[in-house]
PDB file of N, CA and C in Angstrom:
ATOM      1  N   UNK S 215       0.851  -1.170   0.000  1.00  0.00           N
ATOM      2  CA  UNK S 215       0.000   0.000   0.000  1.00  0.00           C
ATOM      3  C   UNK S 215       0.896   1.231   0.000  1.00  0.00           C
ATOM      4  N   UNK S 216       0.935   2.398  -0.654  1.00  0.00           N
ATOM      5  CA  UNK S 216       1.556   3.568  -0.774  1.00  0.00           C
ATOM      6  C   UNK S 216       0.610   4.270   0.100  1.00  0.00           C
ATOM      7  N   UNK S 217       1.154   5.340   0.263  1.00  0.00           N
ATOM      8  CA  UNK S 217       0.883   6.399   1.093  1.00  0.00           C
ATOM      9  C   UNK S 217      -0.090   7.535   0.822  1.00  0.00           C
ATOM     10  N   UNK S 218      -0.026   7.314  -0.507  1.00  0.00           N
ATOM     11  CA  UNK S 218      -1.665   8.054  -1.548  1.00  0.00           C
ATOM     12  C   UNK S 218      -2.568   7.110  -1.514  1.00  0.00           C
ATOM     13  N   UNK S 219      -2.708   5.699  -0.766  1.00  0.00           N
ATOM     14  CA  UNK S 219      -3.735   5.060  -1.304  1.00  0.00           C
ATOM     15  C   UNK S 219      -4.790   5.053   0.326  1.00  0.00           C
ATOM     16  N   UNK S 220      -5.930   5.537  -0.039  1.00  0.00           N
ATOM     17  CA  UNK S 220      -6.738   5.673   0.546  1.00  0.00           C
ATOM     18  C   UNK S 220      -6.359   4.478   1.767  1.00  0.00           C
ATOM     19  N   UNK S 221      -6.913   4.867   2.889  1.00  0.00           N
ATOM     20  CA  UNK S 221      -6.650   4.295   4.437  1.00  0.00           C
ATOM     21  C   UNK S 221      -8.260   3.502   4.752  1.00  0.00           C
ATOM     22  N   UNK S 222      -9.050   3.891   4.492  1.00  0.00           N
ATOM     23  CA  UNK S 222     -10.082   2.845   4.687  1.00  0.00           C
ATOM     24  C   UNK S 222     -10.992   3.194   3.667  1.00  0.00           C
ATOM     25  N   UNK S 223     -11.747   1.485   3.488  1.00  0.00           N
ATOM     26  CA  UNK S 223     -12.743   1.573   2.494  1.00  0.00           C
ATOM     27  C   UNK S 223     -13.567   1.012   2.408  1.00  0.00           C
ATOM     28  N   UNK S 224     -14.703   1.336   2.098  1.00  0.00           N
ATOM     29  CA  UNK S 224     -16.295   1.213   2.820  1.00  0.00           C
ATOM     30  C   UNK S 224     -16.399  -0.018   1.841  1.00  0.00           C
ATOM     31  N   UNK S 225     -17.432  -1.156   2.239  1.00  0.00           N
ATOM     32  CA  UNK S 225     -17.443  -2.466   1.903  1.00  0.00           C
ATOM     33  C   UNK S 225     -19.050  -1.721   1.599  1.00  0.00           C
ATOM     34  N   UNK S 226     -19.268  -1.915  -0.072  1.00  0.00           N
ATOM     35  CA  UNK S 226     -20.821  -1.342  -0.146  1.00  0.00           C
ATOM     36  C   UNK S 226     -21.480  -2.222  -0.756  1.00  0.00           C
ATOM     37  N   UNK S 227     -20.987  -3.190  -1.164  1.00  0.00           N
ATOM     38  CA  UNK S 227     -22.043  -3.961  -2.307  1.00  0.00           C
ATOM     39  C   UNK S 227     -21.693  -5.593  -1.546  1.00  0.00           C
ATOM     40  N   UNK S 228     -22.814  -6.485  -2.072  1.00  0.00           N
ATOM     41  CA  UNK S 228     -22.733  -7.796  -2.087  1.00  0.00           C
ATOM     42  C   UNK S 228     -21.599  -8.529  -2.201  1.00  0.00           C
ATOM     43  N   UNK S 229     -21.322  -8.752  -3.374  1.00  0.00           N
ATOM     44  CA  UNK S 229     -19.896  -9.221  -3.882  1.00  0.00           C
ATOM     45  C   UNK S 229     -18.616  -8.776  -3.321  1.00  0.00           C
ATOM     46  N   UNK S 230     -18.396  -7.061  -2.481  1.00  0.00           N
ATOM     47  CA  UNK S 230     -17.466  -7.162  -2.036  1.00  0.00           C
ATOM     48  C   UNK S 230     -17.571  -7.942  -0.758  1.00  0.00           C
ATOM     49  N   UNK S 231     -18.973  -7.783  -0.163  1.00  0.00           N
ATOM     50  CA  UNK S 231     -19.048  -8.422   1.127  1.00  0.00           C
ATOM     51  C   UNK S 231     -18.774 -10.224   0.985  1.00  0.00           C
ATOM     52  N   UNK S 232     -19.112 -10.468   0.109  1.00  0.00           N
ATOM     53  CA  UNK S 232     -18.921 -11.854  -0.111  1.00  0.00           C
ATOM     54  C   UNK S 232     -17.102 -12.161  -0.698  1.00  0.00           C
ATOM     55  N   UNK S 233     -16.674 -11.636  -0.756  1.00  0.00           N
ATOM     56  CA  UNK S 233     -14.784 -11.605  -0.948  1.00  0.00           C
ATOM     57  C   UNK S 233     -13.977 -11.687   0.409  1.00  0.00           C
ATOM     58  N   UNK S 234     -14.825 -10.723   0.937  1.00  0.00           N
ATOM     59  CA  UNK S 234     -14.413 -11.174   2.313  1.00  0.00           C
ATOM     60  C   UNK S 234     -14.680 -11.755   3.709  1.00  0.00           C
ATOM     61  N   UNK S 235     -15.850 -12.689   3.033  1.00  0.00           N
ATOM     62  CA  UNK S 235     -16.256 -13.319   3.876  1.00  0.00           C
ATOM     63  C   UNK S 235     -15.965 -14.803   4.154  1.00  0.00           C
ATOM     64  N   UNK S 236     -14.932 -14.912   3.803  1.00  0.00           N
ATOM     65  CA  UNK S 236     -14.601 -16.095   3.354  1.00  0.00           C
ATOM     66  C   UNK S 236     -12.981 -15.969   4.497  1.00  0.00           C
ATOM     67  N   UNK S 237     -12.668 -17.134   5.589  1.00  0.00           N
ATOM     68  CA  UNK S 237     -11.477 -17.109   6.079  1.00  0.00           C
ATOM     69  C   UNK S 237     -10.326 -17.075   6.285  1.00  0.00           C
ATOM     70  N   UNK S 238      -9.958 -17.223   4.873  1.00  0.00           N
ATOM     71  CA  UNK S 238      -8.625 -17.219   4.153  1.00  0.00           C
ATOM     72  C   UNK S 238      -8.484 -16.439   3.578  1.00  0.00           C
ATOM     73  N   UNK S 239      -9.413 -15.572   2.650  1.00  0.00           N
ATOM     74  CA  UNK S 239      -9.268 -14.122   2.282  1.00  0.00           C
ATOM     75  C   UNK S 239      -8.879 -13.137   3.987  1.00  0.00           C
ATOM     76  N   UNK S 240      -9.715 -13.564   4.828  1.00  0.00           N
ATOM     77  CA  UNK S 240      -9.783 -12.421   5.917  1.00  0.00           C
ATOM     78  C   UNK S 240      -8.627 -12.721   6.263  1.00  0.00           C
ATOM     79  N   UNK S 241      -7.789 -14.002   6.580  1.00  0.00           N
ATOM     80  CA  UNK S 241      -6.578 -13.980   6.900  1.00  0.00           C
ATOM     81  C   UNK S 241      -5.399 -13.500   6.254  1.00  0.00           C
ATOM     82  N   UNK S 242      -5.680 -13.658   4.900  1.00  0.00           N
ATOM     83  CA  UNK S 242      -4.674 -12.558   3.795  1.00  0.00           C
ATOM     84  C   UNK S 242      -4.830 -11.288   3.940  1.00  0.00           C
ATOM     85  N   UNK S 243      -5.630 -10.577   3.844  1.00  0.00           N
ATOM     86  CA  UNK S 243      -6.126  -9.359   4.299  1.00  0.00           C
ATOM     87  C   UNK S 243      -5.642  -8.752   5.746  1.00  0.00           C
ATOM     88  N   UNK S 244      -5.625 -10.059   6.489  1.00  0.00           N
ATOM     89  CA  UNK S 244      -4.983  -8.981   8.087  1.00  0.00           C
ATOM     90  C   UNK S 244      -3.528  -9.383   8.151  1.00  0.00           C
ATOM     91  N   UNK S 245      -2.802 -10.225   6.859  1.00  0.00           N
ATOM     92  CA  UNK S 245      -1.744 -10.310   7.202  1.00  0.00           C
ATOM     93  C   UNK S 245      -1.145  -8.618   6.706  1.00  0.00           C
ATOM     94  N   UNK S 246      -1.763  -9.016   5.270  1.00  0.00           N
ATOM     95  CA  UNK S 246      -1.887  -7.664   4.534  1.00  0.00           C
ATOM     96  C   UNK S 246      -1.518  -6.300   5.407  1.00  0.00           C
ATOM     97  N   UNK S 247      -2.881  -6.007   5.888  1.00  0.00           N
ATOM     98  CA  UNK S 247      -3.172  -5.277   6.444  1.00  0.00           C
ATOM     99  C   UNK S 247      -2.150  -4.551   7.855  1.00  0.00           C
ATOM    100  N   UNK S 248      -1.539  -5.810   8.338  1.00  0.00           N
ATOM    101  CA  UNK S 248      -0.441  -6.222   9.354  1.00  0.00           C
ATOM    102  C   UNK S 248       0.672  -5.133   8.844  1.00  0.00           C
ATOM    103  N   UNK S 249       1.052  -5.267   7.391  1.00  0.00           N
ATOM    104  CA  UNK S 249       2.308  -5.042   6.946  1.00  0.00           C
ATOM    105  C   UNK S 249       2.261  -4.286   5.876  1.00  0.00           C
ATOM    106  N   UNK S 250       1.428  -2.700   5.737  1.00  0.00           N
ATOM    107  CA  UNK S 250       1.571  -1.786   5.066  1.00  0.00           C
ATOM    108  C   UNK S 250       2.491  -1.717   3.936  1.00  0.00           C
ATOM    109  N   UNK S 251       3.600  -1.615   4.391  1.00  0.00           N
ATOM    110  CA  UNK S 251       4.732  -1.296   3.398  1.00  0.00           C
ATOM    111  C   UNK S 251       5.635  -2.624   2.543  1.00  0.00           C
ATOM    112  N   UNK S 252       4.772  -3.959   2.687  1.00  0.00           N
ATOM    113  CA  UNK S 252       5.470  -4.983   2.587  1.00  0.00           C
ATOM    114  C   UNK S 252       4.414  -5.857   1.501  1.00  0.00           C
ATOM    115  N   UNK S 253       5.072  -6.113   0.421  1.00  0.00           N
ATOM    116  CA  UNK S 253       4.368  -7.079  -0.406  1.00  0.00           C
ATOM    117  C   UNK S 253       4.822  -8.455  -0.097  1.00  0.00           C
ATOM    118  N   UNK S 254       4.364  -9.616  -0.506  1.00  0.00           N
ATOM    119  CA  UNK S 254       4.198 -11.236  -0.146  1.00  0.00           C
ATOM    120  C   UNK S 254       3.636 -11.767  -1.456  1.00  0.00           C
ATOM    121  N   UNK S 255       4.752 -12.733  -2.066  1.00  0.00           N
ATOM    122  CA  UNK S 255       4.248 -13.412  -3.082  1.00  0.00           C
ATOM    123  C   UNK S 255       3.046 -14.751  -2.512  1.00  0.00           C
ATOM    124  N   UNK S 256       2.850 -15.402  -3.791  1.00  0.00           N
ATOM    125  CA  UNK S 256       1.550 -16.079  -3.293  1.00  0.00           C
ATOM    126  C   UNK S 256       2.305 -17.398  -2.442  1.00  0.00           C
ATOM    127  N   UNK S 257       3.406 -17.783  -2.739  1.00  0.00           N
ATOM    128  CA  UNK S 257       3.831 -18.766  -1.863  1.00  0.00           C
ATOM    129  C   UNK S 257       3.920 -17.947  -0.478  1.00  0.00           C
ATOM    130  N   UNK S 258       4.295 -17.111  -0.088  1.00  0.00           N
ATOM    131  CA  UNK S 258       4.728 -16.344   1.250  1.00  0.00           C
ATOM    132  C   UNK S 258       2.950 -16.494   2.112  1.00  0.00           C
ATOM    133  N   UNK S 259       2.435 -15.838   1.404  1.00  0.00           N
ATOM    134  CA  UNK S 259       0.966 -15.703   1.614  1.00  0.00           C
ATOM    135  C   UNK S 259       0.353 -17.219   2.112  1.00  0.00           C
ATOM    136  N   UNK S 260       0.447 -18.323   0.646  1.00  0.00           N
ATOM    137  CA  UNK S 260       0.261 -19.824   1.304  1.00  0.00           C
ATOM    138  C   UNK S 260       0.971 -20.385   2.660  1.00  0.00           C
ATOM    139  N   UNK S 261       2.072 -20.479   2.521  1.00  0.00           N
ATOM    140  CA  UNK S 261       2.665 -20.559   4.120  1.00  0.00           C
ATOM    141  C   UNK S 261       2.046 -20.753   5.206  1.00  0.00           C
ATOM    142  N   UNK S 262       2.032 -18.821   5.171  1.00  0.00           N
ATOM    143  CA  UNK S 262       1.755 -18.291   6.256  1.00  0.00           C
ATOM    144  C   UNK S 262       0.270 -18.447   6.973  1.00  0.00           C
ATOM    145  N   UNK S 263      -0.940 -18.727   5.786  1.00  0.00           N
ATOM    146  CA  UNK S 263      -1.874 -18.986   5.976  1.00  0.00           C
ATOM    147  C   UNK S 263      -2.478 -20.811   6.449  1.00  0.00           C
ATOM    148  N   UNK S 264      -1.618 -21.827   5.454  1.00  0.00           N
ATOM    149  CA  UNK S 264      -2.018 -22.997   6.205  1.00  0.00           C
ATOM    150  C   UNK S 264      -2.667 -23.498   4.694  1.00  0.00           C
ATOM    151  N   UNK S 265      -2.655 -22.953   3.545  1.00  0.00           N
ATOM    152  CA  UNK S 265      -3.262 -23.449   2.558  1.00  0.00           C
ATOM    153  C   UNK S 265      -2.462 -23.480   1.583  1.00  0.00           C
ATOM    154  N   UNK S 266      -2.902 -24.415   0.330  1.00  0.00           N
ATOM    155  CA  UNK S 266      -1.659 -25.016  -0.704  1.00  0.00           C
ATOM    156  C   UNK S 266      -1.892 -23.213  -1.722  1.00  0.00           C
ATOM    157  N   UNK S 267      -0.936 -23.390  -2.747  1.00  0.00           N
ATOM    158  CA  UNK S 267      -0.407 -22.554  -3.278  1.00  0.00           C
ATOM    159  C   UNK S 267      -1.583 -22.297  -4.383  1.00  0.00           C
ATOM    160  N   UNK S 268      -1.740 -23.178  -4.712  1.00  0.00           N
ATOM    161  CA  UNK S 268      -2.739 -23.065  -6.284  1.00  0.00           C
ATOM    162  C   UNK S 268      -4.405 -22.795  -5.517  1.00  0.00           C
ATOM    163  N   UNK S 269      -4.642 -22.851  -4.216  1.00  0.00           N
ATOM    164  CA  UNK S 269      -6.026 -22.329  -3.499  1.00  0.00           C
ATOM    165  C   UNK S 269      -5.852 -20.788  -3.381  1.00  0.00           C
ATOM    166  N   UNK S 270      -4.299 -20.747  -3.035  1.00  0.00           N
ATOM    167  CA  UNK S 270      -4.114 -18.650  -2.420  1.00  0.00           C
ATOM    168  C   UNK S 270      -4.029 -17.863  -4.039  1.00  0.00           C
ATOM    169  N   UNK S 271      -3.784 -18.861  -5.361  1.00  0.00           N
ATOM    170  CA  UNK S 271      -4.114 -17.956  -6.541  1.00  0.00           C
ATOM    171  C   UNK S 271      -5.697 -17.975  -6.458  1.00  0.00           C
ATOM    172  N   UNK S 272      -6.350 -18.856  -6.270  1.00  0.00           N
ATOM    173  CA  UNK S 272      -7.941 -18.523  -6.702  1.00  0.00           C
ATOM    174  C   UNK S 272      -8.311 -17.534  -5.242  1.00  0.00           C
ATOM    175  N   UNK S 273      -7.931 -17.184  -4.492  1.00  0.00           N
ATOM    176  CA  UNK S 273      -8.403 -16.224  -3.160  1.00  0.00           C
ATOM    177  C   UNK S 273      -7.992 -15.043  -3.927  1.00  0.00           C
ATOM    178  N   UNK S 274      -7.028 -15.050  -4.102  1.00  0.00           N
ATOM    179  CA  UNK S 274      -5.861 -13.597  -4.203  1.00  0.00           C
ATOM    180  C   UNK S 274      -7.074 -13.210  -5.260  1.00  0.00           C
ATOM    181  N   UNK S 275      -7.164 -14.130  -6.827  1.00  0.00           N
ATOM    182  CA  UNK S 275      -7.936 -13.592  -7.751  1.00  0.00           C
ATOM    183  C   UNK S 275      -9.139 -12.958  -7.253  1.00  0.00           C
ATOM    184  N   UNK S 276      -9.774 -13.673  -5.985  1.00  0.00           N
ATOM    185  CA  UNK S 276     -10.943 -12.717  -6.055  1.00  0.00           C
ATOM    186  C   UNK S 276     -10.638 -11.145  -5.389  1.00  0.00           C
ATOM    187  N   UNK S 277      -9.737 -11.431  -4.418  1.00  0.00           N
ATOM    188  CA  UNK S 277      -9.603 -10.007  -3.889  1.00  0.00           C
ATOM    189  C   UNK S 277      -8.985  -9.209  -5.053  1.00  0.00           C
ATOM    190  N   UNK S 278      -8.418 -10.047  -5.859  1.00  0.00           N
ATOM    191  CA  UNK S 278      -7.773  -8.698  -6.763  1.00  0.00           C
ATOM    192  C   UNK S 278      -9.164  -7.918  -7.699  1.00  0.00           C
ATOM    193  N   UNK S 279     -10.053  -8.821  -7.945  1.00  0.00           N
ATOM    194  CA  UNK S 279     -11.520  -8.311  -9.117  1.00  0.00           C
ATOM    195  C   UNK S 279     -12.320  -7.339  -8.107  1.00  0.00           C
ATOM    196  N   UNK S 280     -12.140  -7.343  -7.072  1.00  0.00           N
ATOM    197  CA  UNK S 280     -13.022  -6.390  -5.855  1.00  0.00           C
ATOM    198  C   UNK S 280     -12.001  -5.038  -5.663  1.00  0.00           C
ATOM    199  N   UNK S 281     -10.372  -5.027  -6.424  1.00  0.00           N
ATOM    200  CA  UNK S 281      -9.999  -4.429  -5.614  1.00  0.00           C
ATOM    201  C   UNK S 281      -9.705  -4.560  -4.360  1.00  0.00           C
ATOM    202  N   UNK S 282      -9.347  -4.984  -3.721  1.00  0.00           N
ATOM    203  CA  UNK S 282      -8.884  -4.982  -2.538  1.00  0.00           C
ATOM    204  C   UNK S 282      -7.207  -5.119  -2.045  1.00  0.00           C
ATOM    205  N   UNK S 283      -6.736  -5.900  -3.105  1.00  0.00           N
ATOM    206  CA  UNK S 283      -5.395  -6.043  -3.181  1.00  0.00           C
ATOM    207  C   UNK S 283      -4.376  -5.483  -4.488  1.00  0.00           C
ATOM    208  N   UNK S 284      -3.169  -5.182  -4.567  1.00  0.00           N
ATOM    209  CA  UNK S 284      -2.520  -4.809  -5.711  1.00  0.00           C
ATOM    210  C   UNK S 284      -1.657  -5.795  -5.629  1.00  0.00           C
ATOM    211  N   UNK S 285      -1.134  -5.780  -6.966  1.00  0.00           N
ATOM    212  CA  UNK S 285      -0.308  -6.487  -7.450  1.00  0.00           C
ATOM    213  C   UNK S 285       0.880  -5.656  -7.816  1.00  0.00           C
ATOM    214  N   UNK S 286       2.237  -6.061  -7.207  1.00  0.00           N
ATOM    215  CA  UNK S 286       3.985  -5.770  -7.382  1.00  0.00           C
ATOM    216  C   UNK S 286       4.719  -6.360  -7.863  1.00  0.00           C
ATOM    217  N   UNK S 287       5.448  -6.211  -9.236  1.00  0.00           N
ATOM    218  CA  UNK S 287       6.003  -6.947  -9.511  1.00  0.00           C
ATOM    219  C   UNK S 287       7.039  -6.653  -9.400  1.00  0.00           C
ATOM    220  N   UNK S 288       7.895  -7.984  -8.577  1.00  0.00           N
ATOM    221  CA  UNK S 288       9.451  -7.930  -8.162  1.00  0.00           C
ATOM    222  C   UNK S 288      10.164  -8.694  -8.988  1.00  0.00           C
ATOM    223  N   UNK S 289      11.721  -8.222  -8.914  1.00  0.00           N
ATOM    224  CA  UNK S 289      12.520  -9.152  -9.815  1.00  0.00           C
ATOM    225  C   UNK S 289      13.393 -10.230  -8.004  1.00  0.00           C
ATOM    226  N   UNK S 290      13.334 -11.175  -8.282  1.00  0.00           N
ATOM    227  CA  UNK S 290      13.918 -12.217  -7.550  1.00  0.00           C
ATOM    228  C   UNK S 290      15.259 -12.546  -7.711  1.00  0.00           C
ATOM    229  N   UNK S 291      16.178 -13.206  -6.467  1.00  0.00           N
ATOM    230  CA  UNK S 291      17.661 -13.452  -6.952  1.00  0.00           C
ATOM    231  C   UNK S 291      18.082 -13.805  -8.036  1.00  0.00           C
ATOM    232  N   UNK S 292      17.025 -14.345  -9.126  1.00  0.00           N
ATOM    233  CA  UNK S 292      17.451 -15.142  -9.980  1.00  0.00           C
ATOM    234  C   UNK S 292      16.611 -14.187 -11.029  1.00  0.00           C
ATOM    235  N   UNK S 293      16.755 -13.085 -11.013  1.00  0.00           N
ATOM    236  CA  UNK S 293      16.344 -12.428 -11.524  1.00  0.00           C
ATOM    237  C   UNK S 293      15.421 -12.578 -12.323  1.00  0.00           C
ATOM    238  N   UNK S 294      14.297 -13.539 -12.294  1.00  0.00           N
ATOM    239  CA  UNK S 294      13.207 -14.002 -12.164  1.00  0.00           C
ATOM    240  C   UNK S 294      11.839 -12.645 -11.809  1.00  0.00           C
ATOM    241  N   UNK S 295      10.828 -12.564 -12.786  1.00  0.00           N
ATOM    242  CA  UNK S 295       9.634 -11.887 -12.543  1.00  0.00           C
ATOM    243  C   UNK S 295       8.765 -12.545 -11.178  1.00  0.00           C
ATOM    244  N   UNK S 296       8.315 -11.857 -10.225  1.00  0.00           N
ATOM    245  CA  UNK S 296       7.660 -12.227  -9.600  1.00  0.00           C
ATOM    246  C   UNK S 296       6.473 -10.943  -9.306  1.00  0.00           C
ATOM    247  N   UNK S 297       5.788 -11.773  -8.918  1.00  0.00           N
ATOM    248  CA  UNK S 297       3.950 -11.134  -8.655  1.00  0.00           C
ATOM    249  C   UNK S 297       3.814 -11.097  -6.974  1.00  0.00           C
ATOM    250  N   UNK S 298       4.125  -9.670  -6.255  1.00  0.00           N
ATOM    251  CA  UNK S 298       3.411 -10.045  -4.924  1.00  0.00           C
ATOM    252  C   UNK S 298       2.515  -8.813  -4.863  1.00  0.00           C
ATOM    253  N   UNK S 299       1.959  -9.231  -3.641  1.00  0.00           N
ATOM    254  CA  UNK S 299       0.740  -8.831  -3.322  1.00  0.00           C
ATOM    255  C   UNK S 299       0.849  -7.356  -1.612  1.00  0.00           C
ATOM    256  N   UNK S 300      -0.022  -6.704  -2.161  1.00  0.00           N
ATOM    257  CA  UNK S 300      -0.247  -5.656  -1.046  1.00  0.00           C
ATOM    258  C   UNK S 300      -1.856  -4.925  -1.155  1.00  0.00           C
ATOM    259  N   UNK S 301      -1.864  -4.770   0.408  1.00  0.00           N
ATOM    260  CA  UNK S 301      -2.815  -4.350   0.514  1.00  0.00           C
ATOM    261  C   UNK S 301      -3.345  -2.980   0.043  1.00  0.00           C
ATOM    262  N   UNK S 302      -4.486  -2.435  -0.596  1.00  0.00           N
ATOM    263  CA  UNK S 302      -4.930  -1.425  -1.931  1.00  0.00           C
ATOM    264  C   UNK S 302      -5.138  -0.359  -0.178  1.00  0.00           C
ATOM    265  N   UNK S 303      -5.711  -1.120   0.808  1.00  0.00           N
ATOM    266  CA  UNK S 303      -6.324  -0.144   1.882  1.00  0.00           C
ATOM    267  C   UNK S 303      -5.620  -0.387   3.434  1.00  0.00           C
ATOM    268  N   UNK S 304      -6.038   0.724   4.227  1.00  0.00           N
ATOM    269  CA  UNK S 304      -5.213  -0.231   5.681  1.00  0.00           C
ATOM    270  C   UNK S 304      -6.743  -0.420   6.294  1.00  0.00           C
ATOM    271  N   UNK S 305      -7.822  -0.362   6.023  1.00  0.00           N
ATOM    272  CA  UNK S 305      -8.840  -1.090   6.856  1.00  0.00           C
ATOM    273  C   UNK S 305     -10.063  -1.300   5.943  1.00  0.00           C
ATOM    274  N   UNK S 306     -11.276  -1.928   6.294  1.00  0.00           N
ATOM    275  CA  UNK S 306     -12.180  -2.280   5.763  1.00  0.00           C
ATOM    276  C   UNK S 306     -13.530  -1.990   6.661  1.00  0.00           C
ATOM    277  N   UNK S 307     -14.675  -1.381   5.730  1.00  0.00           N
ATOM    278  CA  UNK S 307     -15.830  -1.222   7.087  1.00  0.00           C
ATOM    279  C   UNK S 307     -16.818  -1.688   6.326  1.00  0.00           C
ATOM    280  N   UNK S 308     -17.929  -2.171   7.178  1.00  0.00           N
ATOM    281  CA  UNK S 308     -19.250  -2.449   6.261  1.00  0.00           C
ATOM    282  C   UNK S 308     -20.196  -1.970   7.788  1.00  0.00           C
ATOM    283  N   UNK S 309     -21.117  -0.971   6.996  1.00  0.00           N
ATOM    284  CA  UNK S 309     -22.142  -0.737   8.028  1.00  0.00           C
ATOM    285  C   UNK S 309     -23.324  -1.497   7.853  1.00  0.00           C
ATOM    286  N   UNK S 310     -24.182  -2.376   8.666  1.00  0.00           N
ATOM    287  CA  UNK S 310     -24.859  -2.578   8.414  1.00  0.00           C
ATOM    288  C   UNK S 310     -26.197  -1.687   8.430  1.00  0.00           C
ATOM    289  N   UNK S 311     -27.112  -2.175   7.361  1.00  0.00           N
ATOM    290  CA  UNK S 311     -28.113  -1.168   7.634  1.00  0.00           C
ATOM    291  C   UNK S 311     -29.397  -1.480   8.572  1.00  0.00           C
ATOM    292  N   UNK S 312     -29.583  -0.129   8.864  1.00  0.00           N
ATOM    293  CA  UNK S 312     -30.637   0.129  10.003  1.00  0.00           C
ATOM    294  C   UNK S 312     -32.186  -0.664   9.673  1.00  0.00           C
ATOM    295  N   UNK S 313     -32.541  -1.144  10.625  1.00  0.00           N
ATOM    296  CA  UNK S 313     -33.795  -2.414  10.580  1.00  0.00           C
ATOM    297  C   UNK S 313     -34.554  -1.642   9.675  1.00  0.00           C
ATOM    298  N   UNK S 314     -35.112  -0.133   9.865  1.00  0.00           N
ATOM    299  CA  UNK S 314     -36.383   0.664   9.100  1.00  0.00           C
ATOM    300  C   UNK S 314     -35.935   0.992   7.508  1.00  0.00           C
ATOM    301  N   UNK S 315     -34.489   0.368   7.124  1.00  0.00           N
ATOM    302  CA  UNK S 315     -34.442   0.863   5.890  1.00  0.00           C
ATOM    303  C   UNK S 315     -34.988  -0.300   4.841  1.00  0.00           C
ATOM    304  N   UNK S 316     -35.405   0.518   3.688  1.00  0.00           N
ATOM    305  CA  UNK S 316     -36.132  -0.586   2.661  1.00  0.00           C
ATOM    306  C   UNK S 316     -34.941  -1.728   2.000  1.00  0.00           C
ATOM    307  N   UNK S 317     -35.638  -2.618   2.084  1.00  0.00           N
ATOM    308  CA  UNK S 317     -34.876  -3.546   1.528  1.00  0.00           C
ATOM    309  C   UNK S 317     -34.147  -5.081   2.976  1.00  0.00           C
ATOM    310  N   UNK S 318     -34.661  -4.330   3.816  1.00  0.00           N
ATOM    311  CA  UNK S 318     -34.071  -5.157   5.256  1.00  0.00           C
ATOM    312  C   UNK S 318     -35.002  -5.834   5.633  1.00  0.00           C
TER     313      UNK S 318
END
């Protein structure tokens, strides 16, 4: 996350609520979230979370279509392209709405 990128961001629709409702997104997200200035490729991310590598590409993909995460691309010792990941925000809110509003 850079320092121009907005600090929190309102969770308004379905689909974003459903990206992160899921436990392994929320755990990427607060590692994320943990470490501002620090990107994590998808193996770093698998690890750390407890899940295989080819599950944290289909997570990552959804947070990346919601926005929620960016993508960095680093060059590696082997001077190798790599793809890591940082968080787009440093927090997340969803208000729920009030019992009298339409649609509840």
């Amino acid at each position: 996350m850079t320092d121009s990128a907005p600090r929190l961001r309102r969770i308004a629709g379905v689909s974003e609520l459903r990206a992160v409702s899921d436990t392994v997104r929320l755990a990427v997200l607060s590692i994320l979230f943990d470490h501002p200035q620090d990107s994590f490729s998808v193996r770093d991310l698998a690890e750390r979370t407890g899940v295989p590598v080819t599950l944290m590409h289909y997570h990552l993909k959804i947070l990346r279509t919601e926005n929620l995460v960016g993508v960095v691309v680093r060059r590696t010792a082997q001077n190798r392209r790599e793809r890591q990941y940082q968080a787009r925000y440093a927090a997340l809110r969803w208000d729920f709405p009030a019992a009298g509003d339409p649609g509840v």
